[in-house]
PDB file of C-alpha atoms in Angstrom:
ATOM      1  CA  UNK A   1      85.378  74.699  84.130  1.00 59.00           C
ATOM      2  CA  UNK A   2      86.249  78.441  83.967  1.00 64.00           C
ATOM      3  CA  UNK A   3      82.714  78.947  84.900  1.00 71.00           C
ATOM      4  CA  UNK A   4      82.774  76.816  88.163  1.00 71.00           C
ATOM      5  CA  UNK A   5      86.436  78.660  89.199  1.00 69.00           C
ATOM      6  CA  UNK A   6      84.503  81.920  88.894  1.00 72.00           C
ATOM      7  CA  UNK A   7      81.405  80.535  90.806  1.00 73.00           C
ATOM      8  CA  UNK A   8      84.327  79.305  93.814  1.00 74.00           C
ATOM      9  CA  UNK A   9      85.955  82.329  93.960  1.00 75.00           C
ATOM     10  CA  UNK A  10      83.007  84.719  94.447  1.00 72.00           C
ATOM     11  CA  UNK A  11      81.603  82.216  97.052  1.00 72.00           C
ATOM     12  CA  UNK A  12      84.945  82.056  98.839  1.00 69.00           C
ATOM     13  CA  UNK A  13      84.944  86.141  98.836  1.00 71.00           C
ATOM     14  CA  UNK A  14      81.335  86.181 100.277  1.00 68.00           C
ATOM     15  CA  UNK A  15      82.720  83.916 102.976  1.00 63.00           C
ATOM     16  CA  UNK A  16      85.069  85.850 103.806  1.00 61.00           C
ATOM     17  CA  UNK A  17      83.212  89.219 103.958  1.00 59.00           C
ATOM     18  CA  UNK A  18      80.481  87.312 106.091  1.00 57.00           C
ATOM     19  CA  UNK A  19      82.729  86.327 108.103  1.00 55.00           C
ATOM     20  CA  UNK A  20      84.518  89.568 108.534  1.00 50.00           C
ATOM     21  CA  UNK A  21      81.232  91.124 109.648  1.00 51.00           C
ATOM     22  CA  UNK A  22      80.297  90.623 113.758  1.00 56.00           C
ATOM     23  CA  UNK A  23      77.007  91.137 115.000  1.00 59.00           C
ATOM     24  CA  UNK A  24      76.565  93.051 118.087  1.00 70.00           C
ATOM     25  CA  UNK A  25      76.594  91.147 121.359  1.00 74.00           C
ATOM     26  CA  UNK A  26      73.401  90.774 122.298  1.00 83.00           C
ATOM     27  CA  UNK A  27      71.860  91.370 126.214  1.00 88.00           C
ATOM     28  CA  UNK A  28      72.588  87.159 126.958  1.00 88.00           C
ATOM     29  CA  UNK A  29      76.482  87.613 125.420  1.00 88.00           C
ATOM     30  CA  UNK A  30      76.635  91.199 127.538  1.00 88.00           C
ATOM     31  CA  UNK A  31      75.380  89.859 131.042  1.00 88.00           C
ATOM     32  CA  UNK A  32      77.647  86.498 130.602  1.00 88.00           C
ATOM     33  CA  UNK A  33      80.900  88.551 129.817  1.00 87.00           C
ATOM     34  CA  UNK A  34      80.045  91.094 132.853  1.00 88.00           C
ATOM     35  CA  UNK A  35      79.679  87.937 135.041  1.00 87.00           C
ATOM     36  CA  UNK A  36      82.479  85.914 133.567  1.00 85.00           C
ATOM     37  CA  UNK A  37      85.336  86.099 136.210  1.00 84.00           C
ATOM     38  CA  UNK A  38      82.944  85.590 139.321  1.00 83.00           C
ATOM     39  CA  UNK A  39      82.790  83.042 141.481  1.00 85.00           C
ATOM     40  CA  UNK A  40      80.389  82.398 144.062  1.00 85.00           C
ATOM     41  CA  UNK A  41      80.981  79.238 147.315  1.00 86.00           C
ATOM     42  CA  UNK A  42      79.227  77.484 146.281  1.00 86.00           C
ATOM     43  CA  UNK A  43      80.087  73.468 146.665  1.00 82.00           C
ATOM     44  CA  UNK A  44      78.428  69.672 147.309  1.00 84.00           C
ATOM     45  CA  UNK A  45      77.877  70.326 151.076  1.00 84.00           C
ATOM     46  CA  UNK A  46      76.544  73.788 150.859  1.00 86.00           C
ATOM     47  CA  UNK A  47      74.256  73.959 147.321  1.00 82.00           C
ATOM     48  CA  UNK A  48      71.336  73.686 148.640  1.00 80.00           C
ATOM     49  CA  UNK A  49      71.412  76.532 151.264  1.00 82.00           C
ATOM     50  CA  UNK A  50      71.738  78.780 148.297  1.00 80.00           C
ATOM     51  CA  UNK A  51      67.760  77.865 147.474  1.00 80.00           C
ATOM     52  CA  UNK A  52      66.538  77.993 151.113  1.00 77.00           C
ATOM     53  CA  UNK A  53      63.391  80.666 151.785  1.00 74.00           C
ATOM     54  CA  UNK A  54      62.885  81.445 148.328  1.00 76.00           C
ATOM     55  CA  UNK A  55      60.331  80.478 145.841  1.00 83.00           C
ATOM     56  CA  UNK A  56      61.934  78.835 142.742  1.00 87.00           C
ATOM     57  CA  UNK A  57      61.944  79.010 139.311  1.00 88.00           C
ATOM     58  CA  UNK A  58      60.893  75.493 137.977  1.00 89.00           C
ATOM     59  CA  UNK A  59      64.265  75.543 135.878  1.00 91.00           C
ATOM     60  CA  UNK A  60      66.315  76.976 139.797  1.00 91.00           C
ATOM     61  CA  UNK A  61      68.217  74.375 141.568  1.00 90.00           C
ATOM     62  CA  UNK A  62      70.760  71.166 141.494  1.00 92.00           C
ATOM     63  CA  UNK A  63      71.431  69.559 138.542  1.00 92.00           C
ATOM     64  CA  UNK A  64      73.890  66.715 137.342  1.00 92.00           C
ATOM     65  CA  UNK A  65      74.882  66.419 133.470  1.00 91.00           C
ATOM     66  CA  UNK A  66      73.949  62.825 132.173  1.00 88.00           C
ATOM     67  CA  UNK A  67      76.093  60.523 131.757  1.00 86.00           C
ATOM     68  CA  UNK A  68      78.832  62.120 134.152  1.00 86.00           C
ATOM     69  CA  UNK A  69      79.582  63.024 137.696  1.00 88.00           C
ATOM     70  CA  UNK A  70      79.316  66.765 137.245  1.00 90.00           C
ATOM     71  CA  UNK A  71      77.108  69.024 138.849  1.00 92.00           C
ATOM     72  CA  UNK A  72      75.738  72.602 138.296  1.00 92.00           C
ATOM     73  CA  UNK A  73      73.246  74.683 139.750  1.00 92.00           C
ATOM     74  CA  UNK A  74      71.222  77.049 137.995  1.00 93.00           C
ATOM     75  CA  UNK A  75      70.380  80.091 140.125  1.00 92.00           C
ATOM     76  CA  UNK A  76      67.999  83.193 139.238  1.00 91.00           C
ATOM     77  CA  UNK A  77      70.228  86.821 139.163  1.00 88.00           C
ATOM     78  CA  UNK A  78      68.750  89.068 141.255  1.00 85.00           C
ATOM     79  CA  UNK A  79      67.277  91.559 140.005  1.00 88.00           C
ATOM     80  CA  UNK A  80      67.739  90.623 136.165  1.00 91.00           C
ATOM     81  CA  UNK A  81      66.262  88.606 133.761  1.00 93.00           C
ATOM     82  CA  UNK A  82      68.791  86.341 133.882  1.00 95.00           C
ATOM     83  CA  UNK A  83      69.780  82.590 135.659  1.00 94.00           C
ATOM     84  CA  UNK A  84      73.720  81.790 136.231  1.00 93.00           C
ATOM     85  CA  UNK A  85      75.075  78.407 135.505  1.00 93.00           C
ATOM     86  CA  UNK A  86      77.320  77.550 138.273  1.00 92.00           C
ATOM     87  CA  UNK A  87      79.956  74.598 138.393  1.00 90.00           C
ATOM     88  CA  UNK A  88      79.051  72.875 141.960  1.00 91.00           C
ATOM     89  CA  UNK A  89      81.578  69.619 141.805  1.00 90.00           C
ATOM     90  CA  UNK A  90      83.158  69.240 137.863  1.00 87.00           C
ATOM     91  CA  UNK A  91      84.806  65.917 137.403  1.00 87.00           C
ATOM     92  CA  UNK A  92      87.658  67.996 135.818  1.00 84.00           C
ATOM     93  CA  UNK A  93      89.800  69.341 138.304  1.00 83.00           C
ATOM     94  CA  UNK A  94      90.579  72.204 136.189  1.00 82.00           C
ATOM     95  CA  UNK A  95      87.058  73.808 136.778  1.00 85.00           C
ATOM     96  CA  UNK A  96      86.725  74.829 140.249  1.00 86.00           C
ATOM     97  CA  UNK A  97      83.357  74.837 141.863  1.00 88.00           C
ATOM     98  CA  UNK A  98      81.702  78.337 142.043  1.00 89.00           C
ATOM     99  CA  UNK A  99      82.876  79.154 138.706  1.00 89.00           C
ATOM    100  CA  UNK A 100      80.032  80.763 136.675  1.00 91.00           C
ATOM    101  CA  UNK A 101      79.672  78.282 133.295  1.00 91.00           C
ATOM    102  CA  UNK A 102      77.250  80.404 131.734  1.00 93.00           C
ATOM    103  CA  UNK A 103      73.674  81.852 131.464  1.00 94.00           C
ATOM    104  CA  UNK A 104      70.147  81.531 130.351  1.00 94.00           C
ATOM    105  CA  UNK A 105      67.176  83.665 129.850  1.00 94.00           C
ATOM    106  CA  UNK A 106      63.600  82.745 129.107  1.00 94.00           C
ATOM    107  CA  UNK A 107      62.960  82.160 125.121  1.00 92.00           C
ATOM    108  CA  UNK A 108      59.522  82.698 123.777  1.00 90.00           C
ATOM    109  CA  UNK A 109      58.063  79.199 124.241  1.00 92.00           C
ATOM    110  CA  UNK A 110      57.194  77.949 127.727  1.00 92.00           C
ATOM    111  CA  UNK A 111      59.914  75.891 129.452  1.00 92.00           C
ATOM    112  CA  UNK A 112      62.601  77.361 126.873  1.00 94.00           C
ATOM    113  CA  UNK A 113      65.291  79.372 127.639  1.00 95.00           C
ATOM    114  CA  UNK A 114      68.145  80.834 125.200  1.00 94.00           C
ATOM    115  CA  UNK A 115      71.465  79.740 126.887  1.00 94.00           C
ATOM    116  CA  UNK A 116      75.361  80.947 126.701  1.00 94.00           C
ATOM    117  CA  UNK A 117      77.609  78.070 128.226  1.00 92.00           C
ATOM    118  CA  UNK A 118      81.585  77.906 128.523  1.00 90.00           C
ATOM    119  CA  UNK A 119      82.733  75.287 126.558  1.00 87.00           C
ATOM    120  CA  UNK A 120      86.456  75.633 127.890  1.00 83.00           C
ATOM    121  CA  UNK A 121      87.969  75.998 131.210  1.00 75.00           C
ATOM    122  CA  UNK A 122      91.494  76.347 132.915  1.00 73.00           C
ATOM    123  CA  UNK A 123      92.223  77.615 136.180  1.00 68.00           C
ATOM    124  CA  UNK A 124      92.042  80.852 135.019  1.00 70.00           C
ATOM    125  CA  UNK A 125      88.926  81.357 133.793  1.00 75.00           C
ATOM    126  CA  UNK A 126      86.391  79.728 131.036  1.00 81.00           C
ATOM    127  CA  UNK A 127      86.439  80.220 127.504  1.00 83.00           C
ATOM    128  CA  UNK A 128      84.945  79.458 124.426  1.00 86.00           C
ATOM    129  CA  UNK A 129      80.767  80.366 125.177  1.00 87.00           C
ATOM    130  CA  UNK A 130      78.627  79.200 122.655  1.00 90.00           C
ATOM    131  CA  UNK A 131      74.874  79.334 122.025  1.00 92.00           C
ATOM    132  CA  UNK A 132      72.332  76.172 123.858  1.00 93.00           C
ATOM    133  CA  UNK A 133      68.732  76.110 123.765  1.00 93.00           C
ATOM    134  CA  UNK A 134      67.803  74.963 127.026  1.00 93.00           C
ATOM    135  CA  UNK A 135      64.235  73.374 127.503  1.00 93.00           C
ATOM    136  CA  UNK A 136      62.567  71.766 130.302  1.00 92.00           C
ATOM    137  CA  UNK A 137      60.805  68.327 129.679  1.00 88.00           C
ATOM    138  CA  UNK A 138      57.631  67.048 131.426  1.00 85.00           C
ATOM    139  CA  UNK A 139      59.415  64.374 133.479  1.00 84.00           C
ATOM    140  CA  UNK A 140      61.488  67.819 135.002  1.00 83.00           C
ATOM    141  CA  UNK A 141      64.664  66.782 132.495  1.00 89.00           C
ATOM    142  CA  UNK A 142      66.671  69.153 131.133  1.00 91.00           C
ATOM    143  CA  UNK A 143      66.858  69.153 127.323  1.00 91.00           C
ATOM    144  CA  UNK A 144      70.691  70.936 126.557  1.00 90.00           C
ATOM    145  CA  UNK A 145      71.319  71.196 122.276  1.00 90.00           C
ATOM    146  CA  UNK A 146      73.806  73.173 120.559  1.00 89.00           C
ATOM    147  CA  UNK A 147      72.959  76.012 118.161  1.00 89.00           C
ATOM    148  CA  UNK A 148      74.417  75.430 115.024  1.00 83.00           C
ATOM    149  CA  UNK A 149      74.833  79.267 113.208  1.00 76.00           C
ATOM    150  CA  UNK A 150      77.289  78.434 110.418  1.00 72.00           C
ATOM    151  CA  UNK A 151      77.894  78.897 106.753  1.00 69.00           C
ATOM    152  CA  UNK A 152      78.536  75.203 105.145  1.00 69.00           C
ATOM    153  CA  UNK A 153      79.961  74.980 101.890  1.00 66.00           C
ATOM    154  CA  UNK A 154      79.840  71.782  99.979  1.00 67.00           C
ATOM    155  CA  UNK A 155      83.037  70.675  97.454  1.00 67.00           C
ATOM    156  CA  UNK A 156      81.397  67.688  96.449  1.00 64.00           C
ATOM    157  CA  UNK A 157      78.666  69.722  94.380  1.00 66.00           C
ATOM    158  CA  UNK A 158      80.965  71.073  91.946  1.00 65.00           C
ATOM    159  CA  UNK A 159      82.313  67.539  90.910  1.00 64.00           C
ATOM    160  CA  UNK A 160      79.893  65.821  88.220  1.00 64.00           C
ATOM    161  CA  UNK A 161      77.292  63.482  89.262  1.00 61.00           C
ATOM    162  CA  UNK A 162      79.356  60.080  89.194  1.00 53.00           C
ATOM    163  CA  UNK A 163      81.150  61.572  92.080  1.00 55.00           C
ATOM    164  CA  UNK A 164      78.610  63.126  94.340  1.00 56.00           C
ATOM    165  CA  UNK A 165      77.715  61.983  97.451  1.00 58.00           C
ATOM    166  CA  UNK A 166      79.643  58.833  97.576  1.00 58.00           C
ATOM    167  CA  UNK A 167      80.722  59.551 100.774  1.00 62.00           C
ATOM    168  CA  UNK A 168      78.370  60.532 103.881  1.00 67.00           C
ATOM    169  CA  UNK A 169      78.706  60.417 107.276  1.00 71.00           C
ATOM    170  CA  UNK A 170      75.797  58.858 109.298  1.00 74.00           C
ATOM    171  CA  UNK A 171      74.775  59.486 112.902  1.00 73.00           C
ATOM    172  CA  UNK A 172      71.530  58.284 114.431  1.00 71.00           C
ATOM    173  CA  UNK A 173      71.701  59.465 117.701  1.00 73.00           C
ATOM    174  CA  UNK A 174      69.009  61.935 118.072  1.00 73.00           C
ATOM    175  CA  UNK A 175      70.291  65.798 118.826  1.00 72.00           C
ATOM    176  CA  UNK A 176      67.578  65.298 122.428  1.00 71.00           C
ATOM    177  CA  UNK A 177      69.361  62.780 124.558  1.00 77.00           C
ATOM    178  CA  UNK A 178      72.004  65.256 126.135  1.00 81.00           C
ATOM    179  CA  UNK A 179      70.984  66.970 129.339  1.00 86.00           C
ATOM    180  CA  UNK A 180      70.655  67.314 132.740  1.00 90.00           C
ATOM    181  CA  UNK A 181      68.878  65.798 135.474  1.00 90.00           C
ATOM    182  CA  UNK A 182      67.656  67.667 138.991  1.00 90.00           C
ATOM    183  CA  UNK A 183      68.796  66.484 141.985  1.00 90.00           C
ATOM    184  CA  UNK A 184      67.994  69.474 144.281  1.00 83.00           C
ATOM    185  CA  UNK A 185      65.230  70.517 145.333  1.00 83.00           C
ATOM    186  CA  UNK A 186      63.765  66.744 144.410  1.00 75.00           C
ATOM    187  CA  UNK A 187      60.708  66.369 142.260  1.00 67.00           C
ATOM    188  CA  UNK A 188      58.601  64.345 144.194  1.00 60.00           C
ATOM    189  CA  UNK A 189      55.958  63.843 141.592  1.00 61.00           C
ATOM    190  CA  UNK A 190      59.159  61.976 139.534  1.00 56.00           C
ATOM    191  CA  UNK A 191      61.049  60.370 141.810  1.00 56.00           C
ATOM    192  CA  UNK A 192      64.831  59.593 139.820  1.00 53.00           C
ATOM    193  CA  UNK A 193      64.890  56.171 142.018  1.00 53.00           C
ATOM    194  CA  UNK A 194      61.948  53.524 143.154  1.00 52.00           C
ATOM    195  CA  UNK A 195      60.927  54.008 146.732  1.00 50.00           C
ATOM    196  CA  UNK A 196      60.874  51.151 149.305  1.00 48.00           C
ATOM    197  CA  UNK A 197      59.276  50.100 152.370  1.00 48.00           C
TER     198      UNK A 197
END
């Protein structure tokens, strides 16, 4: 028993020292906390004069979340290497449209970008950015999942075998299913509704 108190308390010090140690922001952290407090006017009735005359990107333009009535754009920085999230019409009135929500860069694999996105808002401002991989399905869906980057320590292992892993929790839903879905510029090729004569 002495044993496994030693074995806790020098994984509960390396814890704490990893904790205590912060990696420097990287370019995607820098350009999202320059841009943090802008906000552009950009709303429903006026989004998609914001991608007139240009060519876009295929991940630029109008996009609701599924599963809700809000709506973001994703528009290229000029300039940079860099596209700004954009709240267009947020279903919480305490995120006003034009707020920037976060930003994305292209990862190494095609149709994959690295992503920082607000995951708290107020009047203020928004809060709370934490990592997304972003990726860009063939149907023109966007793929949103969360970056887990955590240490994860597990009680249960230092009990004897009678008592391990007696309890679990279970979740089947796969990590793909949340996303987005463009509805500016539309995607003729995959239309989001049946057409009729």
């Amino acid at each position: 028993m002495c044993r496994y108190l030693k074995l806790f308390i020098v994984l509960l010090i390396g814890v704490m020292a990893a904790k205590s140690l912060h990696a420097e922001p990287d370019e995607l952290q820098r350009y999202l906390a320059s841009i943090a407090q802008e906000r552009d006017s950009i709303n429903v009735t006026n989004a998609d004069a914001y991608f007139s005359g240009s060519r876009l990107a295929p991940i630029e333009g109008v996009w609701r979340i599924s599963g809700s009535e809000g709506i973001f754009a994703i528009i290229a920085a000029p300039e940079t290497i860099f596209y700004k999230l954009i709240v267009v019409d947020s279903p919480d009135q305490n995120v006003i449209p034009g707020t920037v929500m976060g930003a994305c860069t292209e990862a190494g694999r095609l149709n994959h970008f690295d992503a920082r996105i607000f995951t708290k808002g107020t009047l203020e401002k928004m809060s709370s950015p934490k990592r997304f991989t972003i990726s860009l399905s063939e149907e023109g869906r966007l793929i949103i999942v969360p970056v887990i980057d955590k240490l994860k320590f597990n009680l249960w292992r230092l009990l004897p075998y009678m008592f391990r892993n007696s309890v679990r929790h279970v979740n089947n839903r796969p990590d793909n299913l949340d996303g987005a879905i463009k509805i500016f510029p539309p995607d003729l090729s995959n239309p989001l509704a049946p057409r009729y004569l």
